[in-house]
């Protein structure tokens, strides 16, 4: 067996549901780990991405930090995969796209009852939100997409094993879903 | 012996006056379609049903069947075109399937599944289309309208009410409600109308019944749309006025 494929994963404007689904492949994680090893990922806590074969990105782009991380992945990963509705369409966070960002922040932090004495967070450590939420493919080239909110463990397994075996990944009825 | 044409190498019989789509479905051959509904005059707008005939492309739902036609439908070239059309529809509206009541029963989504569409690919337009929740029993979510005009046709031809119309041209084309206020509550639409049954996507929704069918039990969870469209052909309305193809019928 040649050397293991190196895979990096991250969650941008996502909910970690896709990562949970990745863990849902359950005991198949063991055969998978014979084929791959993880680089930067919430599973390893490695903070920056080194050269990788595959990057798996959950979540869309909603703030400046997301853009930097996405570029880091694109620079280091030979194959970049958008996983889940948010990475592919913007998803739930993009439901604010037809609203003005300023009025969203005002309503949530200032005028909404219960937070009347709040203030709009302005800590310099916080990444600035973008005017609109974007799917990944609007910012960098994405090679593959695994749809679903989240895609099932079975769908992720099928997709990754197809890809690793050199087949064109196909989901087919029952595994392909957008919800 | 009736006349025939060729569809993907199979011989398809037809009656005079039938379109390629009608004859194909009646003979048990599926051609993907979205704006076509067997109970209505073909509209020919979505182009999902595009086939190759003698080297040229044509919408099979409006093309009259003719003796000796050589129709190619299930070929990668046509499925590639269909994939692009589905992608454009997803990018043009706001299709957030995870929160859509129609999910699992939606023709657009089911076609996306069948054609292995993994992404809209294009830049999403994220149009601003406020919903109309004015009616006590019916919600209109314009975000998902694909402008197929089935509700327009059903409301005028079957219900005799003209509740819906399309307005504007090109990218500004949109569905409107025929009332001075523009609101659904000021029309005489009723839950029992045909217009309530024909929307292939999740625009015209009866209130308070959403998500009642669990995931896994919805229509296209069971079998892909290509395997089900034939059950509907010619999708005649049964005695209750509902048809198998029309989701969301209360
Ligand atoms: S109408 Fe269909 S494609 Fe659009 S959001 Fe609803 S389920 Fe998804
Ligand atoms: S509301 Fe539904 S039936 Fe009417 S035009 Fe839009 S997509 Fe078609
Ligand atoms: S089904 Fe023929 S153009 Fe829409």
XYZ file of C-alpha atoms and ligand atoms in Angstrom:
449
model
C 0.000 0.000 0.000
C 1.351 3.373 -0.984
C 1.503 6.204 1.513
C -1.690 7.329 3.225
C -3.707 10.173 1.787
C -3.559 13.290 3.928
C -6.924 14.922 4.613
C -7.663 18.278 6.215
C -11.136 19.293 7.401
C -12.664 22.463 8.759
C -16.011 24.018 9.571
C -16.484 27.603 8.392
C -20.001 29.077 8.611
C -21.397 25.641 9.484
C -22.787 23.916 12.548
C -20.381 20.935 12.750
C -23.286 18.727 11.644
C -21.285 17.552 8.635
C -18.356 16.648 10.884
C -20.770 14.723 13.117
C -21.971 12.915 9.992
C -18.378 12.070 9.094
C -18.083 10.404 12.513
C -21.364 8.646 11.737
C -19.536 6.330 9.358
C -18.897 4.558 12.672
C -16.694 1.470 12.590
C -15.849 2.193 8.947
C -13.590 4.878 10.412
C -11.066 2.090 11.044
C -10.716 0.922 7.438
C -10.790 4.590 6.424
C -7.893 5.318 8.760
C -5.885 2.607 7.006
C -6.133 4.748 3.881
C -5.972 8.290 5.229
C -4.470 10.422 7.950
C -5.753 13.760 9.205
C -3.925 17.059 8.895
C -5.592 20.273 10.128
C -9.004 19.319 11.492
C -11.173 19.836 14.565
C -10.444 16.126 15.123
C -6.685 16.670 15.467
C -6.617 20.253 16.674
C -3.758 20.986 14.239
C -4.140 24.742 13.710
C -2.814 25.179 10.184
C -3.019 23.174 7.038
C 0.068 21.584 5.507
C 0.222 20.037 2.021
C -2.725 17.652 1.700
C -4.368 15.415 -0.843
C -7.942 16.257 0.122
C -9.552 19.183 1.940
C -13.077 18.717 3.251
C -14.864 21.972 4.042
C -18.150 22.331 5.857
C -19.976 25.676 6.016
C -20.076 28.710 3.754
C -18.209 31.994 3.939
C -19.718 34.535 6.317
C -16.729 36.444 7.707
C -13.189 37.549 6.919
C -11.573 34.658 8.783
C -13.566 32.139 6.724
C -12.001 33.628 3.583
C -8.465 33.224 4.965
C -9.057 29.627 6.027
C -10.619 28.779 2.668
C -7.582 30.204 0.843
C -5.248 28.265 3.145
C -7.093 25.068 2.220
C -7.133 25.830 -1.492
C -3.403 26.544 -1.412
C -2.577 23.279 0.349
C -5.114 20.746 -0.886
C -4.912 19.049 -4.257
C -8.628 18.279 -4.133
C -11.095 20.521 -2.342
C -14.535 19.182 -1.429
C -17.466 21.316 -0.277
C -19.549 19.231 2.101
C -23.115 20.068 3.120
C -25.768 22.602 2.172
C -24.001 25.586 3.761
C -20.717 25.038 1.908
C -22.573 24.419 -1.352
C -25.410 26.983 -1.241
C -24.658 29.248 1.739
C -27.372 27.343 3.598
C -28.961 28.628 6.757
C -26.523 31.530 7.309
C -27.286 32.758 3.764
C -30.915 33.261 4.724
C -29.785 36.735 5.807
C -28.578 37.569 2.304
C -31.649 39.546 1.324
C -31.419 41.616 4.509
C -29.153 44.527 5.329
C -26.327 43.384 7.631
C -26.489 46.567 9.728
C -30.171 46.156 10.442
C -29.636 42.460 11.284
C -27.014 43.369 13.886
C -29.133 46.228 15.244
C -32.165 44.019 15.628
C -30.305 41.128 17.240
C -28.136 43.123 19.646
C -29.990 46.384 20.254
C -33.705 46.461 19.596
C -34.768 42.862 20.164
C -36.469 42.617 23.587
C -34.220 40.931 26.122
C -31.035 42.369 24.680
C -32.119 45.971 25.033
C -28.929 46.911 26.894
C -26.657 44.895 24.690
C -24.200 46.306 22.219
C -22.986 45.162 18.839
C -19.875 43.029 19.548
C -16.762 44.952 18.559
C -13.874 43.040 20.104
C -10.926 43.316 17.669
C -10.426 39.531 18.024
C -13.754 38.927 16.303
C -13.591 38.436 12.529
C -15.619 41.002 10.616
C -18.836 39.632 9.121
C -19.201 39.871 5.366
C -22.045 41.804 3.808
C -23.358 38.555 2.258
C -22.827 34.855 2.950
C -21.262 32.974 0.034
C -21.018 29.328 -0.992
C -17.400 28.172 -1.298
C -17.407 27.899 -5.082
C -17.999 31.634 -5.375
C -14.649 32.305 -3.700
C -12.265 29.530 -4.826
C -12.399 26.613 -7.228
C -14.110 23.610 -5.637
C -13.506 20.187 -7.141
C -16.350 18.164 -5.625
C -19.579 18.711 -3.724
C -21.317 16.376 -1.258
C -24.834 17.778 -0.785
C -27.063 17.214 2.239
C -27.937 18.956 5.486
C -25.947 17.073 6.572
C -25.081 14.357 4.058
C -25.506 10.980 5.746
C -22.531 8.994 6.972
C -23.302 6.529 4.178
C -23.177 9.299 1.567
C -19.829 10.556 2.873
C -18.458 7.022 2.964
C -19.596 6.316 -0.600
C -18.191 9.580 -1.882
C -14.806 9.277 -0.168
C -14.301 5.614 -1.028
C -15.203 6.297 -4.691
C -12.742 9.166 -4.760
C -9.942 7.303 -2.981
C -10.387 4.336 -5.322
C -10.081 6.651 -8.321
C -13.722 6.412 -9.408
C -15.889 9.425 -10.280
C -17.843 9.869 -7.038
C -21.550 9.179 -7.444
C -24.211 9.192 -4.751
C -27.324 7.808 -6.421
C -30.870 7.445 -5.121
C -31.169 7.451 -1.352
C -27.733 8.965 -0.757
C -28.102 12.182 -2.725
C -30.228 14.692 -0.845
C -30.381 18.435 -0.352
C -32.133 18.433 3.031
C -51.248 -0.948 -36.353
C -50.508 2.505 -35.055
C -47.727 4.746 -36.269
C -44.394 4.702 -34.431
C -41.248 6.722 -33.885
C -37.918 5.758 -32.348
C -36.969 6.845 -28.806
C -33.495 5.841 -27.642
C -33.708 2.850 -29.926
C -37.174 1.737 -28.845
C -40.248 1.817 -31.021
C -42.945 4.106 -29.574
C -46.512 3.949 -30.906
C -48.574 7.137 -31.028
C -52.038 8.416 -31.847
C -52.479 11.336 -34.221
C -52.220 14.618 -32.281
C -50.010 13.261 -29.514
C -46.743 14.946 -28.653
C -43.486 13.025 -28.303
C -43.792 13.360 -24.494
C -47.385 12.126 -24.360
C -46.682 9.121 -26.539
C -43.467 8.288 -24.658
C -45.090 8.399 -21.216
C -48.118 6.456 -22.390
C -45.798 3.764 -23.739
C -43.843 3.597 -20.472
C -40.790 5.641 -21.456
C -39.706 8.410 -19.109
C -38.490 11.747 -20.429
C -37.537 14.227 -17.652
C -39.962 17.149 -17.406
C -40.981 19.897 -15.022
C -43.544 22.286 -16.532
C -45.403 19.502 -18.351
C -48.518 18.130 -16.652
C -50.684 15.596 -18.502
C -53.894 17.390 -17.598
C -52.833 20.690 -19.139
C -51.879 21.993 -22.524
C -48.066 21.862 -22.817
C -46.367 25.106 -21.951
C -42.859 24.345 -23.182
C -41.055 26.737 -20.879
C -38.674 24.772 -18.652
C -36.908 22.875 -21.461
C -36.063 20.006 -19.115
C -37.703 17.695 -21.639
C -35.319 18.702 -24.418
C -34.442 15.818 -26.713
C -32.326 15.452 -29.816
C -34.232 14.824 -33.022
C -32.348 14.462 -36.260
C -29.353 16.360 -34.855
C -31.423 19.278 -33.514
C -32.781 19.877 -30.044
C -36.496 20.291 -29.335
C -38.848 20.356 -26.353
C -40.479 16.919 -26.434
C -43.571 18.122 -24.545
C -44.582 20.414 -27.410
C -43.162 18.489 -30.363
C -45.819 16.594 -32.341
C -45.058 12.898 -32.743
C -44.345 11.940 -36.338
C -43.730 8.681 -38.124
C -40.068 7.755 -38.286
C -38.686 10.429 -35.941
C -35.401 9.394 -34.341
C -35.543 10.833 -30.819
C -32.566 10.683 -28.451
C -33.350 11.524 -24.831
C -31.383 9.493 -22.304
C -27.965 10.439 -23.638
C -25.231 12.251 -21.740
C -25.446 15.266 -24.043
C -29.127 15.867 -23.164
C -28.723 14.972 -19.490
C -25.843 17.446 -19.293
C -28.101 20.195 -20.671
C -30.822 19.219 -18.196
C -28.322 19.341 -15.339
C -27.398 22.902 -16.298
C -31.072 23.932 -16.450
C -31.709 22.495 -12.988
C -28.613 24.273 -11.682
C -29.798 27.596 -13.095
C -33.198 27.178 -11.438
C -31.514 26.544 -8.100
C -29.225 29.563 -8.470
C -32.027 31.856 -9.614
C -34.451 31.388 -6.710
C -33.950 30.756 -3.013
C -34.109 27.009 -2.608
C -33.186 26.258 0.957
C -34.395 22.652 0.892
C -33.615 21.906 4.572
C -36.442 24.234 5.659
C -38.849 23.664 2.769
C -42.159 21.900 3.376
C -42.062 20.497 -0.129
C -38.727 18.774 0.380
C -39.029 15.094 -0.487
C -42.122 15.773 -2.611
C -40.587 18.381 -4.905
C -40.112 17.725 -8.615
C -37.222 20.153 -9.016
C -35.343 18.560 -6.146
C -36.156 15.049 -7.378
C -34.855 15.926 -10.849
C -31.682 17.256 -9.249
C -31.278 13.946 -7.452
C -31.915 11.880 -10.550
C -29.472 13.899 -12.627
C -26.816 13.766 -9.838
C -26.717 17.538 -9.513
C -24.370 18.128 -6.585
C -24.190 21.929 -6.779
C -25.926 24.849 -8.430
C -22.478 25.747 -9.739
C -23.480 29.254 -10.709
C -23.402 32.317 -8.493
C -26.587 32.303 -6.430
C -28.742 35.354 -7.043
C -30.398 35.352 -3.584
C -33.352 37.436 -4.794
C -35.477 39.289 -2.273
C -38.954 37.758 -2.562
C -41.136 38.331 0.515
C -43.690 35.608 1.228
C -47.448 36.242 1.183
C -48.888 34.791 4.391
C -52.024 36.953 4.259
C -54.456 34.121 3.532
C -55.724 32.220 6.598
C -55.276 28.780 5.010
C -52.658 29.186 2.288
C -49.028 30.334 2.239
C -47.290 31.638 -0.874
C -43.516 31.357 -0.796
C -42.351 33.060 -3.982
C -38.702 32.215 -3.238
C -39.187 28.826 -4.858
C -41.234 29.744 -7.931
C -39.846 28.362 -11.184
C -42.413 30.179 -13.351
C -43.880 27.011 -14.843
C -47.320 28.636 -15.021
C -49.097 25.450 -13.904
C -50.952 27.350 -11.164
C -51.887 30.046 -13.670
C -53.245 27.424 -16.058
C -55.042 25.453 -13.333
C -56.655 28.528 -11.831
C -57.960 29.848 -15.116
C -58.707 26.636 -17.032
C -60.041 24.443 -14.216
C -61.042 26.715 -11.325
C -62.257 29.560 -13.549
C -60.733 32.079 -11.137
C -57.553 33.585 -12.593
C -55.934 33.918 -9.185
C -52.376 33.841 -10.568
C -50.476 35.458 -13.422
C -46.892 35.994 -14.499
C -45.652 39.551 -14.800
C -42.463 41.143 -16.118
C -39.931 39.764 -18.585
C -36.577 37.997 -18.446
C -34.926 37.937 -15.076
C -37.596 40.219 -13.578
C -40.407 37.839 -14.520
C -42.351 36.834 -11.428
C -45.598 35.361 -10.187
C -48.308 37.798 -9.127
C -51.675 37.468 -7.454
C -54.621 38.987 -9.282
C -56.046 41.255 -6.584
C -55.902 45.002 -6.243
C -53.925 44.616 -3.020
C -51.774 41.940 -4.659
C -52.490 39.745 -1.634
C -53.834 36.208 -1.702
C -56.370 36.945 1.025
C -58.205 39.241 -1.391
C -58.779 36.486 -3.966
C -61.388 33.734 -3.968
C -58.815 30.919 -3.980
C -59.909 27.876 -1.955
C -58.014 24.885 -0.573
C -59.987 22.616 -2.886
C -58.876 24.455 -6.041
C -56.877 22.714 -8.725
C -54.363 25.541 -8.405
C -53.575 24.211 -4.925
C -52.488 20.849 -6.327
C -50.272 21.507 -9.290
C -47.229 23.450 -8.100
C -44.227 21.160 -8.736
C -42.184 23.030 -6.106
C -42.915 24.558 -2.711
C -44.682 27.820 -3.490
C -48.411 27.260 -2.940
C -48.725 25.536 0.410
C -51.727 24.726 2.592
C -51.001 26.009 6.096
C -50.659 23.811 9.193
C -49.906 20.530 7.408
C -46.195 20.971 6.672
C -43.653 18.314 7.635
C -46.429 15.873 8.583
C -44.806 13.082 6.569
C -41.493 12.030 8.136
C -38.218 11.948 6.202
C -37.883 8.550 4.564
C -41.610 8.307 3.850
C -42.009 11.214 1.445
C -42.730 10.622 -2.193
C -39.258 10.805 -3.699
C -37.593 9.224 -0.664
C -39.176 6.012 -1.861
C -38.223 5.877 -5.507
C -36.561 8.312 -7.915
C -38.768 10.560 -10.026
C -37.798 8.668 -13.189
C -39.393 5.544 -11.711
C -42.551 7.352 -10.614
C -43.499 9.670 -13.469
C -44.826 6.669 -15.325
C -47.259 5.856 -12.513
C -48.803 9.233 -13.206
C -49.078 8.942 -16.944
C -51.506 10.005 -18.150
C -52.190 11.294 -14.638
C -55.958 11.411 -14.975
C -57.757 13.001 -12.040
C -59.617 10.433 -9.987
C -63.170 10.890 -8.709
C -62.067 12.990 -5.735
C -60.454 15.463 -8.094
C -56.964 14.719 -6.814
C -54.289 12.955 -8.785
C -51.341 10.856 -7.677
C -48.939 13.426 -9.041
C -50.320 16.327 -7.065
C -48.685 16.623 -3.677
C -49.970 18.520 -0.692
C -53.608 17.752 -1.350
C -55.307 18.073 2.004
S -39.098 23.970 -3.740
Fe -37.986 22.048 -3.955
S -35.934 22.644 -4.584
Fe -36.941 24.474 -3.777
S -36.393 24.555 -1.609
Fe -38.312 23.417 -1.735
S -37.686 21.264 -1.861
Fe -35.893 22.481 -2.346
S -46.182 28.990 -8.078
Fe -45.632 26.878 -8.582
S -47.115 26.332 -10.154
Fe -47.153 28.544 -10.046
S -45.686 29.258 -11.601
Fe -44.588 29.129 -9.634
S -43.656 27.096 -9.659
Fe -45.273 27.076 -11.207
S -41.540 19.841 -19.716
Fe -41.247 20.404 -21.787
S -40.550 22.459 -21.647
Fe -41.023 21.950 -19.567
